[in-house]
Amino acid sequence: MAEGSPRFVIQQHDATTRHYDLRLEVEGVLRSWAVPKGPSADPGVKRLAVAVPDHELGYAEFEGMAGGGGGTGAVIIWDTGTYSNLDPDRSMAASIAIGHAKVWLEGEKLQGGWTLQRTGSPAERQWLLIKRRDDPPHRRTPRKPADERSVRSGRTLAEVADSSGKNTQLRIGRRAVSISHPDKALFADPAVTKLELARYYEQVAPEMLPHLRGRPLALQAFPDGIVQKGFFLKSVPRHFPEWIETVEVPKRGGTLTQVVASHPATLVYLAGQNVVTPHIWLSRADRPQQPDRLILDFDPSPGARFADVRAAAREAGERLREAGLVTYAMLTGSRGVHVVCPLRRGPEFTAVHRFARSVAEAMVADNPRRLTLEWRRADRGARIYVDVNRNAYAQHVVAPYGVRPRPRAPVAMPIEWTELTESRLKPDRYTLPSAVQRVRAQGDAWRDINRHARRLP
């Protein structure tokens, strides 16, 4: 096979029913079919193959517990390798588009030619997977017996499920934290397991905790992975251990008990509870009505350029510095940029919101074609929404270094102010590995933020 040949993978998945997922690398994604009975080596046997949504390339490496739209259950890499297109006149994408694709698989178990044939109209999902009859005779036998073990780990589905069912104990300082179902995938493309999420928060805890300490947290949890709808855990469940620090904060008609994170073990425990994203208040628990942060959130609508988001954030910085404040920037890990100013505590949220709103109104008045204060998304067009509404009691924002529930597991990353001039900057540039790499190399871009608190103008 030529170097650089596209990849294929067949993953065995023990979901609602056990099946095999055939995935071919085509134009930067994995085109995928669920094959209930798996591929057959007999040219006389036609196997049903149901087209399923594309996956990102990183999923070809996934083995563990999957959760969500494909069904919760164990997944193993049953076979993998490279493939070639046997149709000299069409690309693989074109062959799939017309409903007839011929491939040669060079796997560890399977080696030979197969045809994928759609059985109906392009709108239908049913295909057939058929072994080709024109293989050279010596190529009809798999390299390895087509057993039920992973070619990557040697495990069976049952062994993966059994391993996932066992807790993993992590020693965090003097605290032992138990992670249940550590192999459970919270993200699919590429796969990120619950244990990997916990390890990430352990690694970035030195940089992250100074921005969380003393603040009530709203916790965004995804028990079935991010492909399913999550929820905000705003009040601490009864099963949380006593060593988790909490605080009671007033709400209309009563109080809420919320987590306060002061130690790395707390972040690891929360990840073990399927908490993907911690969100912080802009005030601290001892004086919840008096914020020590001001925030302008630049949230682009579809069609807005990120270059314009960067420019708007820089302009906000100029206006805020002219007013006597010190500005910091954070990539949200989603679509935009947060501009943050540390404040000396004293004024309550109403005053902070009023000032932030005045800055936003002045910016929109000067550039109404690109900026807006319209709350309704339908009324924004392709403009950038300047959101100041987080400057209010009990409102919360994504925590610095928090993981976002989006494909690739991007991270909310504090950056140096000068980085806003970089044309290659993207709001979701950093993922778990690159975020850890950055903080190890550069430390926390906001390390001195508390020393630069100023009075509200």
XYZ file of N, CA and C in Angstrom, residues 56 186-193 197 200-201 204 208 218-222 225-228 230 232 274-280 295 297-300 306 330-338 377 387 390 396-414 426-433 435:
234
model
N -15.660 12.149 13.284
C -14.345 12.762 13.078
C -13.268 11.681 13.076
N -17.049 10.551 27.380
C -17.894 11.743 27.480
C -17.888 12.534 26.185
N -16.802 12.423 25.426
C -16.684 13.024 24.097
C -16.382 11.903 23.110
N -16.888 12.051 21.873
C -16.693 10.985 20.893
C -15.629 11.298 19.863
N -15.500 12.549 19.439
C -14.665 12.875 18.282
C -13.689 14.007 18.560
N -12.449 13.719 18.969
C -11.936 12.412 19.332
C -12.428 12.003 20.706
N -12.277 10.736 21.009
C -12.806 10.217 22.261
C -12.053 10.796 23.461
N -12.806 11.229 24.460
C -12.250 11.654 25.747
C -13.044 10.931 26.824
N -12.369 10.127 27.614
C -13.045 9.367 28.658
C -13.160 10.195 29.934
N -10.692 13.191 31.346
C -11.173 14.504 31.782
C -10.683 14.801 33.192
N -7.063 15.681 33.153
C -6.848 17.034 32.643
C -7.036 18.053 33.763
N -8.144 17.946 34.494
C -8.391 18.930 35.550
C -7.347 18.831 36.662
N -4.263 20.869 35.244
C -4.367 22.333 35.140
C -4.817 22.974 36.451
N -5.765 26.828 37.381
C -7.212 27.047 37.366
C -7.771 27.468 38.730
N -21.549 26.794 39.370
C -22.637 26.081 38.699
C -21.973 25.028 37.820
N -22.416 23.783 37.915
C -21.699 22.661 37.331
C -22.507 22.077 36.173
N -21.922 22.082 34.979
C -22.603 21.570 33.794
C -22.207 20.108 33.598
N -23.162 19.205 33.802
C -22.896 17.769 33.809
C -23.543 17.094 32.602
N -22.889 16.028 32.134
C -23.360 15.261 30.974
C -23.216 13.774 31.279
N -22.645 11.679 28.170
C -21.754 12.256 27.174
C -22.386 13.464 26.518
N -21.569 14.242 25.808
C -22.050 15.528 25.292
C -23.000 15.382 24.108
N -23.120 14.166 23.548
C -24.078 14.001 22.450
C -25.513 14.041 22.962
N -25.688 13.859 24.269
C -27.001 13.979 24.879
C -27.075 15.291 25.654
N -27.226 17.838 28.492
C -26.787 17.845 29.882
C -27.682 18.720 30.735
N -27.499 21.703 34.377
C -26.715 22.443 35.354
C -27.057 21.939 36.750
N -19.243 13.343 36.148
C -19.660 13.720 34.785
C -19.787 15.223 34.590
N -19.160 16.017 35.469
C -19.163 17.464 35.296
C -18.088 17.810 34.274
N -18.524 18.261 33.103
C -17.589 18.625 32.042
C -17.100 20.056 32.227
N -18.030 20.974 32.595
C -17.694 22.396 32.615
C -18.100 23.056 33.922
N -17.141 23.519 34.726
C -17.482 24.367 35.877
C -17.691 25.811 35.412
N -18.728 26.449 35.935
C -18.998 27.861 35.663
C -18.895 28.628 36.983
N -18.282 29.798 36.941
C -18.023 30.568 38.161
C -18.927 31.790 38.252
N -17.249 41.685 33.105
C -17.030 40.912 31.880
C -17.847 41.457 30.725
N -18.726 39.919 26.993
C -18.652 38.686 26.214
C -18.964 39.019 24.760
N -17.992 38.837 23.877
C -18.170 39.119 22.452
C -18.530 37.809 21.746
N -19.814 37.680 21.413
C -20.382 36.429 20.913
C -20.820 36.619 19.462
N -20.078 36.071 18.501
C -20.408 36.313 17.089
C -21.607 35.489 16.624
N -14.214 36.008 12.918
C -13.530 36.066 14.206
C -12.518 37.205 14.235
N -9.834 36.147 27.300
C -9.940 34.695 27.331
C -10.689 34.202 26.093
N -10.101 33.214 25.413
C -10.817 32.498 24.362
C -11.857 31.620 25.041
N -13.091 31.686 24.589
C -14.160 30.997 25.318
C -14.173 29.495 25.085
N -13.453 29.003 24.063
C -13.561 27.589 23.719
C -14.808 27.295 22.920
N -15.628 28.298 22.707
C -16.843 28.155 21.919
C -16.717 29.007 20.672
N -17.317 30.229 20.677
C -17.275 31.063 19.476
C -16.566 32.391 19.662
N -16.422 32.853 20.907
C -16.028 34.238 21.079
C -14.867 34.478 22.018
N -14.869 35.698 22.568
C -13.821 36.163 23.468
C -14.473 36.851 24.660
N -13.947 36.595 25.854
C -14.333 37.335 27.045
C -13.263 38.389 27.339
N -31.553 36.270 19.181
C -30.611 35.870 18.139
C -31.113 36.209 16.741
N -22.392 41.008 25.000
C -23.216 40.538 26.109
C -22.639 41.051 27.431
N -24.052 38.972 32.019
C -23.460 38.117 33.058
C -23.083 38.931 34.295
N -23.465 33.288 35.929
C -22.163 32.620 35.927
C -21.604 32.548 34.521
N -20.283 32.362 34.442
C -19.577 32.260 33.161
C -18.647 31.057 33.220
N -18.260 30.558 32.046
C -17.343 29.427 32.015
C -16.058 29.786 32.750
N -15.575 28.843 33.552
C -14.355 29.074 34.317
C -13.135 29.038 33.408
N -12.118 29.850 33.690
C -10.856 29.708 32.969
C -10.359 28.272 33.034
N -9.958 27.731 31.906
C -9.479 26.361 31.723
C -10.601 25.331 31.751
N -11.862 25.803 31.809
C -12.979 24.874 31.751
C -13.098 24.245 30.366
N -13.475 22.961 30.340
C -13.672 22.233 29.089
C -15.098 22.491 28.601
N -15.245 22.779 27.318
C -16.553 23.071 26.758
C -17.200 21.805 26.178
N -18.494 21.656 26.293
C -19.173 20.460 25.764
C -19.419 20.568 24.267
N -18.335 20.566 23.520
C -18.367 20.712 22.069
C -17.403 19.703 21.449
N -17.581 19.360 20.170
C -16.645 18.434 19.528
C -15.196 18.879 19.702
N -14.314 17.918 19.932
C -12.881 18.105 20.150
C -12.551 18.517 21.579
N -13.564 18.722 22.433
C -13.328 19.118 23.830
C -12.442 20.360 23.919
N -12.871 21.492 23.324
C -12.073 22.710 23.431
C -12.108 23.281 24.842
N -11.145 24.135 25.130
C -10.935 24.660 26.480
C -11.042 26.181 26.468
N -11.667 26.742 27.502
C -11.666 28.196 27.695
C -10.278 28.603 28.184
N -9.546 29.335 27.348
C -8.119 29.578 27.608
C -7.815 31.055 27.830
N -7.348 31.427 29.028
C -6.817 32.783 29.222
C -5.591 32.996 28.336
N -7.983 31.328 17.109
C -9.347 30.837 17.004
C -9.923 30.655 18.406
N -11.239 30.807 18.567
C -11.807 30.716 19.920
C -11.732 29.325 20.527
N -11.648 28.291 19.668
C -11.561 26.920 20.158
C -10.208 26.290 19.834
N -9.200 27.128 19.819
C -7.856 26.681 19.415
C -7.301 25.600 20.342
N -7.599 25.695 21.633
C -6.967 24.811 22.607
C -7.895 23.678 23.010
N -7.349 22.447 22.979
C -8.041 21.269 23.470
C -7.255 20.727 24.660
N -7.675 19.611 25.216
C -7.042 19.131 26.450
C -5.526 18.997 26.326
N -5.003 18.288 25.321
C -3.531 18.139 25.265
C -2.810 19.466 25.053
N -3.862 22.494 25.740
C -4.018 23.373 26.904
C -2.994 23.024 27.976
